[in-house]
Coordinates of C-alpha atoms and ligand atoms in Angstrom, one line a residue:
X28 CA 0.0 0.0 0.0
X29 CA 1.8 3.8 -0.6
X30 CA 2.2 5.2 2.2
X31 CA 1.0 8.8 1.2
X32 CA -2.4 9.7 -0.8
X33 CA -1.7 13.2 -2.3
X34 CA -4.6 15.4 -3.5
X35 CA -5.2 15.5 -7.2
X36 CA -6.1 18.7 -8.8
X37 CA -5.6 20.5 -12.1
X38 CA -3.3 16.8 -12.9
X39 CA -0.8 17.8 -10.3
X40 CA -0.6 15.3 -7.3
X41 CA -0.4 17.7 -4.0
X42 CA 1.2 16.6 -1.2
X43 CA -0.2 19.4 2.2
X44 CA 1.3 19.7 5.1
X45 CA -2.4 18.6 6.9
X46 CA -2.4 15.1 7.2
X47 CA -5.6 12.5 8.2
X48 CA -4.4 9.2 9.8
X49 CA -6.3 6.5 8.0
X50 CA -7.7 4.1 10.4
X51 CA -8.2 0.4 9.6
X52 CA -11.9 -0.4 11.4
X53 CA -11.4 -4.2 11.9
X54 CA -8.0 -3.3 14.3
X55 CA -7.9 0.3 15.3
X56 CA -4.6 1.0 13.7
X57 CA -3.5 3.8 11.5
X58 CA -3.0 2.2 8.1
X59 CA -1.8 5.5 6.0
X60 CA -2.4 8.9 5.8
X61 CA -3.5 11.3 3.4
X62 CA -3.3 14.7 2.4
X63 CA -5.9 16.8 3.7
X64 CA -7.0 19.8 1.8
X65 CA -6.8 23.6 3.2
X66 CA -8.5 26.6 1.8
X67 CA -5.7 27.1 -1.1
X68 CA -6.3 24.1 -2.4
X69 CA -9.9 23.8 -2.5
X70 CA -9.6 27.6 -4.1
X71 CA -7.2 25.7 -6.9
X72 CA -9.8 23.2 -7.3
X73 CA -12.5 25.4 -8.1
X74 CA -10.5 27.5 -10.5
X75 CA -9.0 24.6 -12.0
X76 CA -12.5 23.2 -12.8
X77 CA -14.1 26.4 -13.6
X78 CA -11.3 27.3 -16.5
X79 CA -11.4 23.3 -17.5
X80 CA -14.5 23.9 -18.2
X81 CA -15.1 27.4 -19.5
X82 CA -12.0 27.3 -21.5
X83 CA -10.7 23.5 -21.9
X84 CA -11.4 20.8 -24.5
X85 CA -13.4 18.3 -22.4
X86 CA -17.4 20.0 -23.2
X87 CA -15.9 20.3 -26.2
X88 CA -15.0 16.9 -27.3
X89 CA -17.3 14.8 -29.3
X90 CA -19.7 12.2 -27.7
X91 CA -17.4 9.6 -29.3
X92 CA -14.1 10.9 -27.5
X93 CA -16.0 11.4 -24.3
X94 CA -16.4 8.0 -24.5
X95 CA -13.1 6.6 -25.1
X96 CA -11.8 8.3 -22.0
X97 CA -15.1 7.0 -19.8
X98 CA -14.5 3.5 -21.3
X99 CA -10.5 3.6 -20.2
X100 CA -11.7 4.3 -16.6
X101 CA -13.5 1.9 -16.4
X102 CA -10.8 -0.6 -17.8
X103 CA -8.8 1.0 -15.4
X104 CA -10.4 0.3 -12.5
X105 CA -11.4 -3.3 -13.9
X106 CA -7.3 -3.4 -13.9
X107 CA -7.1 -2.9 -10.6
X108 CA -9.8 -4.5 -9.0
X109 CA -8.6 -6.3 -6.3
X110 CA -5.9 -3.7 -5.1
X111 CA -8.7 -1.8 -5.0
X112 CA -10.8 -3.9 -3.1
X113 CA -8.1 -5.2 0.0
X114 CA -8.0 -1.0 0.2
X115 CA -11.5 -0.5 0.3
X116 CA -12.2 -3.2 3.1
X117 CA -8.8 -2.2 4.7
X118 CA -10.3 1.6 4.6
X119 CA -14.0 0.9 5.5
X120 CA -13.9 -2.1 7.4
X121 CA -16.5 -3.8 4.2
X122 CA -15.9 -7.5 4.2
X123 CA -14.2 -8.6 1.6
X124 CA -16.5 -10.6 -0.1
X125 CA -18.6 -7.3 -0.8
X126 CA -15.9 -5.1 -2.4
X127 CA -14.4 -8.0 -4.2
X128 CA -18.0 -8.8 -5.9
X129 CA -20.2 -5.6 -5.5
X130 CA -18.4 -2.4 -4.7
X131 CA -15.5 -2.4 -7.4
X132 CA -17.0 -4.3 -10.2
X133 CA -20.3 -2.5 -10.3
X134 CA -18.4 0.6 -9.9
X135 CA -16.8 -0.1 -13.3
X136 CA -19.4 -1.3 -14.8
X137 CA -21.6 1.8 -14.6
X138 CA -18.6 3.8 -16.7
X139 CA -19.3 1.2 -19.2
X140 CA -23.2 1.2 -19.4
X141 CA -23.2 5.1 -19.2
X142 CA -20.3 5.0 -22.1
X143 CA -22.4 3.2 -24.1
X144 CA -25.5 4.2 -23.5
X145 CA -25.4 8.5 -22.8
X146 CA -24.8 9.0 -26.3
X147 CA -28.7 8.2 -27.2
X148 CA -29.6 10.7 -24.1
X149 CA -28.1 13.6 -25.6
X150 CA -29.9 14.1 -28.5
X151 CA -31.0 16.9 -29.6
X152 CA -35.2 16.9 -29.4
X153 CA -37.5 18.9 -32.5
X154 CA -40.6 19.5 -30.3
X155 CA -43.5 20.2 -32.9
X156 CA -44.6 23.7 -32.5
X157 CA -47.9 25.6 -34.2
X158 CA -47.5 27.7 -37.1
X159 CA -44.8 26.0 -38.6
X160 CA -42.4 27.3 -35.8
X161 CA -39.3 25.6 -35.2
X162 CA -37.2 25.2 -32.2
X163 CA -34.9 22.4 -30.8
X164 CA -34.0 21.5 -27.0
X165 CA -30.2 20.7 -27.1
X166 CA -28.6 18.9 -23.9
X167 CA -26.0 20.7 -22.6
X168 CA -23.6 19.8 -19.3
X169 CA -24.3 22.0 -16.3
X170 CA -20.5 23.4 -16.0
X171 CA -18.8 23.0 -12.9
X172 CA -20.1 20.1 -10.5
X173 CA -19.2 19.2 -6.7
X174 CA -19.9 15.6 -6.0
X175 CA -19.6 14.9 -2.4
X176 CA -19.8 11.3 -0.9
X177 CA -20.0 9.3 2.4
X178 CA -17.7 6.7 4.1
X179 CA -20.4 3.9 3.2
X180 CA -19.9 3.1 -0.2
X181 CA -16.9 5.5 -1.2
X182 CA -15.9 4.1 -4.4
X183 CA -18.9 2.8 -5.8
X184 CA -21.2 5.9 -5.2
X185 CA -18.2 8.0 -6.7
X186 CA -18.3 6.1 -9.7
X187 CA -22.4 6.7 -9.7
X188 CA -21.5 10.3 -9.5
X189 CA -18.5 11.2 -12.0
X190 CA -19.9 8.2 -14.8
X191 CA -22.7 10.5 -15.6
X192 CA -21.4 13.6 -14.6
X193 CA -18.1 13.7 -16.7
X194 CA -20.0 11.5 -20.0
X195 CA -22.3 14.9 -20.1
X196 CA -19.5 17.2 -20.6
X197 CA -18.9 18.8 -16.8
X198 CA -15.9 19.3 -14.9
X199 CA -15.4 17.6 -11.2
X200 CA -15.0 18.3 -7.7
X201 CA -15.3 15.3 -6.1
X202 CA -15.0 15.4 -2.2
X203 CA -14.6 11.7 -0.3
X204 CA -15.5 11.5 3.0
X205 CA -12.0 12.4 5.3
X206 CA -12.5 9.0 6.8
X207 CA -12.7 6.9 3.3
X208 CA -10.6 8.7 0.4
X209 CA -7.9 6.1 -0.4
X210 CA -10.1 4.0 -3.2
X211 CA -10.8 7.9 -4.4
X212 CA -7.8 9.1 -4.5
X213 CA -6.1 5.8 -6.4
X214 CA -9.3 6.6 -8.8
X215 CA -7.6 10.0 -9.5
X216 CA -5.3 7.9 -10.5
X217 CA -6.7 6.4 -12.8
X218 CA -8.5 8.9 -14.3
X219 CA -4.9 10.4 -14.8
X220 CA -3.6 7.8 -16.5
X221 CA -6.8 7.7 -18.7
X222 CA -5.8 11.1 -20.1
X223 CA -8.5 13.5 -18.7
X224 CA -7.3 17.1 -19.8
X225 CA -6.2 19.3 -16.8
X226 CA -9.3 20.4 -14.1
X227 CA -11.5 17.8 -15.7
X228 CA -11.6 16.0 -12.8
X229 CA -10.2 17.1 -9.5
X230 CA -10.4 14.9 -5.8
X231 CA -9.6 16.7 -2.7
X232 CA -9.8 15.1 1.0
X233 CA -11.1 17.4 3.5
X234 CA -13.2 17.6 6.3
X235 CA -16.6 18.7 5.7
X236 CA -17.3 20.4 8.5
X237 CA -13.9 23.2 7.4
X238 CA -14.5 23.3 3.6
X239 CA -17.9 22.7 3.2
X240 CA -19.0 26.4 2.7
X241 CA -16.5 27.6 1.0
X242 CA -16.7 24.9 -1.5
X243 CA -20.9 24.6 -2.0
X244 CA -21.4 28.6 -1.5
X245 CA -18.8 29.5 -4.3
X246 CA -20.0 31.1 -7.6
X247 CA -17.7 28.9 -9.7
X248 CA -19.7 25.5 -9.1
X249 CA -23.1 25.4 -11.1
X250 CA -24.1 22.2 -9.3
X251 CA -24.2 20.0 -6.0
X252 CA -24.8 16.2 -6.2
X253 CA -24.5 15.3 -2.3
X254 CA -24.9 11.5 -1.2
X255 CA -24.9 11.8 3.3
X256 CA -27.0 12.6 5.8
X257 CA -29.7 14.8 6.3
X258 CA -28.0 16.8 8.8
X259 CA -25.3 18.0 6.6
X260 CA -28.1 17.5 3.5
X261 CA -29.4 20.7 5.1
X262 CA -26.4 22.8 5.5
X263 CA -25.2 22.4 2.2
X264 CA -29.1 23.6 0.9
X265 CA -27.9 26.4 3.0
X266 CA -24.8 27.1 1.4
X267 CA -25.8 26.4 -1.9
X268 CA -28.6 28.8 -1.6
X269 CA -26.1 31.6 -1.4
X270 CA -25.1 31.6 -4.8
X271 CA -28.2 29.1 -6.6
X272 CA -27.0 25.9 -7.6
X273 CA -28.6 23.0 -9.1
X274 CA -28.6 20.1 -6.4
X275 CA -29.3 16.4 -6.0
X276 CA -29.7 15.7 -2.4
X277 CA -29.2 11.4 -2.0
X278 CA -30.0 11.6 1.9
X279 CA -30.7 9.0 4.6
X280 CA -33.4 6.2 5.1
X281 CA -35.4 4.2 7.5
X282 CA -37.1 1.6 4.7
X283 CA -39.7 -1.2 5.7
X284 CA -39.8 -4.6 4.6
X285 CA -43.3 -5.9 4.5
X286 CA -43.7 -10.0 5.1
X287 CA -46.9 -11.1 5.0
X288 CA -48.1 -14.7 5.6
X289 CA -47.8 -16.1 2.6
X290 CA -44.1 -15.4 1.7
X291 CA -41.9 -18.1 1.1
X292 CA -40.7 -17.8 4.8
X293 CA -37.2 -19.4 4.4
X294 CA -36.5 -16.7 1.5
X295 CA -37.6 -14.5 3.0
X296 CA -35.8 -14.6 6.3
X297 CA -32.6 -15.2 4.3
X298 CA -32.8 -12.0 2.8
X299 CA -34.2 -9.8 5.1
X300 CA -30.7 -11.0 6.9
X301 CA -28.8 -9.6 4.3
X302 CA -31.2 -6.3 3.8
X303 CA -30.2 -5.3 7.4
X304 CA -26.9 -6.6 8.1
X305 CA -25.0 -6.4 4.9
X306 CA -22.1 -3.6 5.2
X307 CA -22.9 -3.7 9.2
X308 CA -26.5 -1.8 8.4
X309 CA -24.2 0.9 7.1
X310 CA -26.6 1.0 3.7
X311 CA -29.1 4.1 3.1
X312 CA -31.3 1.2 2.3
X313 CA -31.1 -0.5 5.1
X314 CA -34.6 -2.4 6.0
X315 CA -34.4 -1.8 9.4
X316 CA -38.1 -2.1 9.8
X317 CA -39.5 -5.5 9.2
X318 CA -43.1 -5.3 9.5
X319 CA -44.5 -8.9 9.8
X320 CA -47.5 -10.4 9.4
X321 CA -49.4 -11.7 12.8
X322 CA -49.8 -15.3 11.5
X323 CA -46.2 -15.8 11.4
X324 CA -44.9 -13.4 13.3
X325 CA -43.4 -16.0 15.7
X326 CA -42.4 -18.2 13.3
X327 CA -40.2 -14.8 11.7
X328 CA -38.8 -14.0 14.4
X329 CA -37.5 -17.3 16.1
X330 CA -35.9 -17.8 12.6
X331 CA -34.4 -14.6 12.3
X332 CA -32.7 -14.8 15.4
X333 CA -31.4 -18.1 14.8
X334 CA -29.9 -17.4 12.3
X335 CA -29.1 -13.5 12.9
X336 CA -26.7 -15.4 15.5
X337 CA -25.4 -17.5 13.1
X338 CA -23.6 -14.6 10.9
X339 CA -19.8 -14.6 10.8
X340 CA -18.2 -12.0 12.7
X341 CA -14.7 -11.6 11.8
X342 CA -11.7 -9.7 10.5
X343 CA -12.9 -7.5 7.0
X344 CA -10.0 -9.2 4.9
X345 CA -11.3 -12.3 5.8
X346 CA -13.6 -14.3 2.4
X347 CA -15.2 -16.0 5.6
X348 CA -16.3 -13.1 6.9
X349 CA -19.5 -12.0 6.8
X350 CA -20.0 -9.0 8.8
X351 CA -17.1 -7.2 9.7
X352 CA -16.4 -3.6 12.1
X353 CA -18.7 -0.5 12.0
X354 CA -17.0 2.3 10.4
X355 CA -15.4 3.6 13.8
X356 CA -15.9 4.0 17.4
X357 CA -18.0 7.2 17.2
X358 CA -20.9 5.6 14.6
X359 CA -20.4 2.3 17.5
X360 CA -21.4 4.5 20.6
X361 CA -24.4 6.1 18.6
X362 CA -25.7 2.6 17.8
X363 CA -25.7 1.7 21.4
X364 CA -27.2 4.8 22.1
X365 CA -29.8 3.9 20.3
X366 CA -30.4 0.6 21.4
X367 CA -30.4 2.1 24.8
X368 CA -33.1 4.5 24.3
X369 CA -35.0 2.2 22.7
X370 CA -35.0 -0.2 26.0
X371 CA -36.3 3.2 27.3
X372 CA -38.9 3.2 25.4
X373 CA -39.9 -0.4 25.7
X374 CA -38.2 -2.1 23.1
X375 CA -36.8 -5.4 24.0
X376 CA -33.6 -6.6 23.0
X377 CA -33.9 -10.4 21.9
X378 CA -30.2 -10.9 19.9
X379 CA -26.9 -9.1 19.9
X380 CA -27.2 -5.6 21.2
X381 CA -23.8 -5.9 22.5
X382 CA -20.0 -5.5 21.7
X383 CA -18.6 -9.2 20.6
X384 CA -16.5 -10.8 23.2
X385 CA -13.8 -12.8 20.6
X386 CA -10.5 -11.4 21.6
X387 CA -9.6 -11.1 17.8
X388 CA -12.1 -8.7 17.3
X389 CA -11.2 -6.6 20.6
X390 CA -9.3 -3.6 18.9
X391 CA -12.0 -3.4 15.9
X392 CA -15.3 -1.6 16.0
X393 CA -17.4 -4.4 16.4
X394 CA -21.3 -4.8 16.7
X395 CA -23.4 -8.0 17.4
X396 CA -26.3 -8.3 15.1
X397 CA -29.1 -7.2 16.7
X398 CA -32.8 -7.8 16.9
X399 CA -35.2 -5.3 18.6
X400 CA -39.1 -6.3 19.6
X401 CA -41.7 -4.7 20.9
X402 CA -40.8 -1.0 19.9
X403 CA -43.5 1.1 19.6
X404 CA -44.5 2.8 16.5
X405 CA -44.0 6.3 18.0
X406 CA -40.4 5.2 19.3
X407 CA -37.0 7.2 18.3
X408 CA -36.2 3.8 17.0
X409 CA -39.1 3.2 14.9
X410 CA -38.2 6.5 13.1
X411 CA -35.0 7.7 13.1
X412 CA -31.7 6.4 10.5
X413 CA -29.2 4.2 13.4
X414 CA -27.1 3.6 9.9
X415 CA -25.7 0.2 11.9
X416 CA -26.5 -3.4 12.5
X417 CA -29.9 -2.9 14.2
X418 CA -33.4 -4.6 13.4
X419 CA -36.6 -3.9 15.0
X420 CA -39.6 -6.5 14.2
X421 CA -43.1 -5.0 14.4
X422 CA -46.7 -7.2 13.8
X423 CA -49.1 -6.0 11.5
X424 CA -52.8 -7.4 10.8
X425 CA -54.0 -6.6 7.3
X426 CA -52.1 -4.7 4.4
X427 CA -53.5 -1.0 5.2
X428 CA -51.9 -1.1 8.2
X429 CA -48.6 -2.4 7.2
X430 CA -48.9 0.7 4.8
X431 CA -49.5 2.9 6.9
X432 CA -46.8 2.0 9.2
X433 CA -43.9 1.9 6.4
X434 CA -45.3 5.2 5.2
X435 CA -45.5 6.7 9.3
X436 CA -41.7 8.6 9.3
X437 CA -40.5 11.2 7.2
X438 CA -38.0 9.3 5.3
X439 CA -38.9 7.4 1.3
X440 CA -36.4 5.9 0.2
X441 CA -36.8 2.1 -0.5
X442 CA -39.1 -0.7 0.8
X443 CA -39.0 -4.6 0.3
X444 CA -42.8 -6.4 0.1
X445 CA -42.6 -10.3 0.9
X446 CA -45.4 -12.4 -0.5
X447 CA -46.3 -15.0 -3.3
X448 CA -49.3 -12.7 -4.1
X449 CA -47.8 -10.7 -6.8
X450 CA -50.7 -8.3 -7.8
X451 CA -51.2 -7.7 -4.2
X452 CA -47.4 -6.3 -4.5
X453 CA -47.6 -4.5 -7.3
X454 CA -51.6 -2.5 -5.7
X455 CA -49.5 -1.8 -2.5
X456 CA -46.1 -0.7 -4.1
X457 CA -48.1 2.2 -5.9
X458 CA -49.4 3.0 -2.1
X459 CA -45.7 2.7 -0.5
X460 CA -43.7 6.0 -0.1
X461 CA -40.4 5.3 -1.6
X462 CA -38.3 6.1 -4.4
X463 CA -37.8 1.9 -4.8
X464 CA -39.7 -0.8 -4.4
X465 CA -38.3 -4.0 -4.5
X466 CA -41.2 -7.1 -4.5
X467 CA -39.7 -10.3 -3.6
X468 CA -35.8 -9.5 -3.8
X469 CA -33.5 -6.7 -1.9
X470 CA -30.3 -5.0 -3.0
X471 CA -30.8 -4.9 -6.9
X472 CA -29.3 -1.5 -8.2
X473 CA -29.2 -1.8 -12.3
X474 CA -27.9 1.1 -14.3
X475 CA -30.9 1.1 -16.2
X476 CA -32.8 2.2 -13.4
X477 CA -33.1 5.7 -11.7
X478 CA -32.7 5.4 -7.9
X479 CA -33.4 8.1 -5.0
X480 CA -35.3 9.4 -2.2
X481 CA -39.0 11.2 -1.7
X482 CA -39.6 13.6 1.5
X483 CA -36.3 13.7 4.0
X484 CA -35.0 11.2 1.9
X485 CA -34.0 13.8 -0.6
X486 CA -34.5 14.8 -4.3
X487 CA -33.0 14.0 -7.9
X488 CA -32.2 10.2 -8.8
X489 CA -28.7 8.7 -9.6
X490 CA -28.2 5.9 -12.3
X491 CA -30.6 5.7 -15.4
X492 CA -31.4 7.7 -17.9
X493 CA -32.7 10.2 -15.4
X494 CA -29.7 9.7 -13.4
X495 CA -27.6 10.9 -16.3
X496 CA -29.9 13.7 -17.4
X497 CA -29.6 15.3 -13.9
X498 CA -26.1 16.1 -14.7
X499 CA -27.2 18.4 -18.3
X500 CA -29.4 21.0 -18.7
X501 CA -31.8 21.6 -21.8
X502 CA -31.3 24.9 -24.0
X503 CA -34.6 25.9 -25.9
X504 CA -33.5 27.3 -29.2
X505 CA -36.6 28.7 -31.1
X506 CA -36.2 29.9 -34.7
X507 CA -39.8 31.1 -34.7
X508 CA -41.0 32.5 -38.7
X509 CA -44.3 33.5 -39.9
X510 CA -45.9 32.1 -43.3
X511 CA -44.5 35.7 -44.8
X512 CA -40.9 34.5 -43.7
X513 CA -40.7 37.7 -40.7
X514 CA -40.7 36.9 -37.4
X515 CA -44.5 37.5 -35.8
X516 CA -42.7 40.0 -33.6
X517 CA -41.7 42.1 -36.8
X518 CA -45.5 43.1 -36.9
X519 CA -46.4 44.0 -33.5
X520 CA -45.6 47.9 -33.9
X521 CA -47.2 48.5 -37.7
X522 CA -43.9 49.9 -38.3
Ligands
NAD604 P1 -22.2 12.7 6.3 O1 -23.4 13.6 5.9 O2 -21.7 12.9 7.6 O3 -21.0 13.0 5.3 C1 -21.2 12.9 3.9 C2 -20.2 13.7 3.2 O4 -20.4 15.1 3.5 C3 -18.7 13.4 3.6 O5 -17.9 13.5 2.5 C4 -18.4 14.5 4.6 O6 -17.1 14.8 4.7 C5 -19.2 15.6 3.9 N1 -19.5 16.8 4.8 C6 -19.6 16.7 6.2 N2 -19.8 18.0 6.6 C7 -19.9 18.8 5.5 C8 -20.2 20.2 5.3 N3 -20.5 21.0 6.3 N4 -20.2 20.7 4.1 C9 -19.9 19.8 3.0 N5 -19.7 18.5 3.1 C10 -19.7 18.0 4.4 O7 -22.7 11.2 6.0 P2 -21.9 9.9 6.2 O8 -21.9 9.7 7.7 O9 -20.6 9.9 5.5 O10 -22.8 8.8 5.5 C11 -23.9 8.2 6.1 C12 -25.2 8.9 5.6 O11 -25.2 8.9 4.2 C13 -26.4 8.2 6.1 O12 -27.4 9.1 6.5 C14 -26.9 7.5 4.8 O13 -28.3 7.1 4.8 C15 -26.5 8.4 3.8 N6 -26.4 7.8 2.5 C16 -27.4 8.0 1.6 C17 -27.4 7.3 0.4 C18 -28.5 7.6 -0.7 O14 -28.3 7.2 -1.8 N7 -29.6 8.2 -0.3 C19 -26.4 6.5 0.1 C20 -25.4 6.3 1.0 C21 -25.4 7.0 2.2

C-alpha cells in the first residue's frame, strides 16, 4: 500500500502539510495517511474546474471521444480491481467478499453502461410547435459540478456520480469522505492515467465540517450532487442557496420490509438478513423495519434470530467473513445509544445488542447483530436512521396497516414487500412512499434504473437515464418565422 495519498487537482498530485491518519476499522490501527485539503487548495480546485470547463477541451469533445476516456476508466479500474478492493475493506472495514463482488465491479461497470448508453440521451429533441415554428431543446452539461460522498460506499457511489457527470461534458469536484478517500484518490489515479485534460476531474480530502462552505457557497460551481445525511443534506441547501445551484440531495433512510403470511418464509428470512446486516446496516437502504404479518410473526422471528446469531463476525479481509467492524468508534457509541433508548422506550432486546466478546475482534469496532421487539411505532427507534447493525420486528394485521406504518416517518427511500401474491405487491407498491420498491428481492441497483429518495430522503435520482440527465441541462433554441418568412414579432408595432 503507498504510504502517502496526495490530492489531485488540475493533474498535479499535491502533497499538504495537513495530514488524516487513515484508520483500519477491523483493528484500530492507523494504516496510512493522506493529504488533507486547506483553503488554497480547494480555491485551486474550483478555478481549475471552472477554467477546464469554461476554456478547456473536455465540453468540447465529441460524444465519441467522451467515450473513449469514460471506457478507459472503467478498464482501469477493472485493472485494478482487487488492489482496490483489499483497500477499500482495509479503509472501511467492508468485508471482503462485498468489495471484491459488488463495490469495485459494479463501480466499473456503470462507466461502461453510461459510455455506451449516454450518447442516445443527448440528443437533440424537435418539439413540434404551431405555425410552422421551429425550435430544438439541445442537452448541454451544467458546468462546474461538486460531488460529495459518504464513508459507506466510497468508491462505488463515486463512480455513480463522476460516470454521468463527466459522459455529459462537466468538470469535477469530487469530495470523499475524510474517513474513506484512499479508493478515491487511487481513482484520480486512474483517471490520470486515462488522459483527462487538466481540471477535468479534480479529488480533494477534507473535512466537511472546514470546507464545506467555502466549497458549496462559491459562484464557480453550477451544481451539487450530495450523497450523506440529512444533517449535513441541510447545511449544504444552505450554502448552496447563497449563490443558486442546481442540487441532487441522496439523503438517509429508515425503509420497511413488509412480510406477509404467505411469503416463502425461508427466503424470506434469508434476505431480510442480508437487507439489514449487509455492510454492518451501514446501507441508506437498510430495512431496518420488518413489518410482519401476525400469523407468522413467531415463526419470523424465532428464525431470524437463529440465524441472525449465526452470521460470521470476523476480521474485514477475511472471504469467511460476513459481517465485519462499524466504520469507527463514534458511529459504535451512537448505535448503542440507540439501542439504549429504545429499551427506554420499551423495546426489548432479543439478539446481539452488544460489543462481541472474541478477543480477535477486541481492537476493531465491532457490533453484534441485533434484533429489537416490541418497539413502539412512536419510538425514536421506529423512526430515526441508526445507519448500523440494528433490526426492529413489528406485527401488523392486514395490508393497510402495514402501509400505513412503512409510510409513518418522514423518510422514502426504499421498501421490500414479501409475498407470493404478486398483484397484491404490485396494488400496494403504488401506495408505499419510496423512491424503490423492491417485490420479492432486496439490493438490486441496475444502471438502467433511476434510484433516489422522496420527502427527508432527498431529491433527484442517480443511475438511469434520469440519473444521467440530472447532470445536463436543456437549452430551448426557437427559430420562430411566420408564413410571410418575418418573425410574428416584426409586426407588433405597424412599423
Ligand atoms: P455525512 O453527511 O456525515 O457525510 C457525507 C459527506 O459530506 C462526507 O464526504 C463528509 O465529509 C461531507 N461533509 C460533512 N460535513 C460537511 C459540510 N459541512 N459541508 C460539505 N460537506 C460535508 O454522511 P456519512 O456519515 O458519510 O454517511 C452516512 C449517511 O449517508 C447516512 O445518513 C446514509 O443514509 C446516507 N447515504 C445516503 C445514500 C443515498 O443514496 N440516499 C447512500 C449512502 C449513504
Amino acid at each position: 500500500m503507498n504510504s502517502k495519498y496526495p490530492l489531485f487537482i488540475n493533474n498535479q498530485f499535491i502533497e499538504t502539510a495537513e495530514k488524516q491518519n487513515i484508520i483500519n476499522p477491523s483493528t484500530g490501527k492507523v494504516i496510512t495517511e493522506a493529504s488533507l485539503a486547506s483553503m488554497k487548495e480547494v480555491d485551486f480546485a474550483l478555478s481549475s474546474a471552472r477554467e477546464a470547463f469554461d476554456h478547456g477541451p473536455w465540453p468540447q469533445f465529441s460524444l465519441e471521444q467522451r467515450k473513449e476516456f469514460i471506457l478507459k476508466i472503467c478498464a482501469g479500474i477493472l485493472d485494478n480491481a482487487a488492489e482496490l478492493a483489499q483497500l477499500e475493506t482495509q479503509n472501511t472495514g467492508k468485508p471482503i467478499k462485498e468489495t471484491t463482488f459488488m463495490d469495485i465491479p459494479s463501480g466499473a461497470k456503470t462507466f461502461e453502461f453510461i459510455a455506451n448508453n449516454f450518447i442516445d440521451y443527448l440528443k437533440d429533441e424537435q418539439p413540434v410547435l404551431p405555425e410552422g415554428a421551429k425550435a430544438r431543446l439541445e442537452r448541454e452539461p451544467v458546468g462546474v459540478v461538486v460531488l460529495i460522498v459518504p464513508w459507506n460506499y466510497p468508491l462505488l457511489i463515486a463512480c455513480w456520480k463522476l460516470a454521468s457527470c463527466l459522459a455529459a461534458g462537466n468538470t469535477v469536484i469530487l469530495k470523499p469522505s475524510s474517513l474513506t478517500p484512499l479508493t478515491a484518490l487511487e481513482l484520480a489515479k486512474i483517471m490520470h492515467k486515462a488522459g483527462l485534460p487538466a481540471g477535468v476531474v479534480n479529488v480533494i480530502n477534507a473535512s466537511g465540517a472546514k470546507i464545506g462552505e467555502a466549497l458549496c457557497a462559491d459562484k464557480r460551481v453550477d451544481m451539487i450532487s450530495f450523497t450523506g445525511s440529512n444533517e449535513i443534506g441541510k447545511q449544504i441547501l444552505q450554502y448552496s442557496s447563497k449563490n443558486v445551484k442546481k442540487l441532487i440531495m441522496e439523503l438517509g433512510g429508515k425503509s420497511a420490509a413488509l412480510v406477509f403470511g404467505d411469503a416463502d418464509l425461508d427466503v424470506a428470512i434469508n434476505s431480510c438478513l442480508v437487507s439489514i446486516f449487509l455492510n454492518q446496516g451501514q446501507m441508506c437502504t437498510a430495512m431496518s423495519r420488518f413489518l410482519v404479518q401476525e400469523s407468522i410473526y413467531d415463526k419470523f422471528v424465532a428464525g431470524f434470530v437463529e440465524k441472525a446469531r449465526r452470521i460470521k463476525l470476523g476480521l474485514a479481509e477475511d472471504f469467511q467473513t460476513q459481517m465485519g467492524p462499524l466504520i469507527s468508534d463514534s458511529q459504535r457509541k451512537k448505535v448503542i445509544a440507540y439501542i439504549e433508548k429504545a429499551k427506554a422506550e420499551g423495546a426489548k432486546v432479543i439478539c446481539g445488542g452488544k460489543i462481541p466478546e472474541a478477543p480477535e475482534l477486541k481492537n476493531g469496532y465491532y457490533f453484534e447483530p441485533t434484533l429489537l421487539i416490541d418497539v413502539s411505532s412512536h419510538s425514536h427507534v421506529f423512526k430515526e436512521e441508526v445507519f448500523g447493525p440494528v433490526a426492529l420486528i413489528h406485527k401488523f394485521s392486514g395490508s393497510d396497516e402495514a402501509v400505513a406504518l412503512a409510510n409513518s416517518v418522514d423518510f422514502a427511500l426504499a421498501s421490500c414487500i414479501w409475498t407470493s401474491d404478486i398483484s397484491l405487491a404490485d396494488g400496494l407498491a403504488k401506495k408505499i412512499n419510496s423512491g424503490t420498491v423492491w417485490i420479492n428481492t432486496y439490493g438490486m441497483f441496475y444502471n438502467q434504473l433511476p434510484y433516489g429518495g422522496f420527502k427527508q430522503s432527498g431529491f433527484g435520482k442517480e443511475l438511469g437515464r434520469e440519473g444521467f440527465l440530472e447532470y445536463t441541462r436543456v437549452k430551448n433554441v426557437i427559430t420562430d418565422k411566420s408564413s410571410e418568412g418575418k418573425p410574428l414579432v416584426n409586426y407588433w408595432y405597424g412599423f
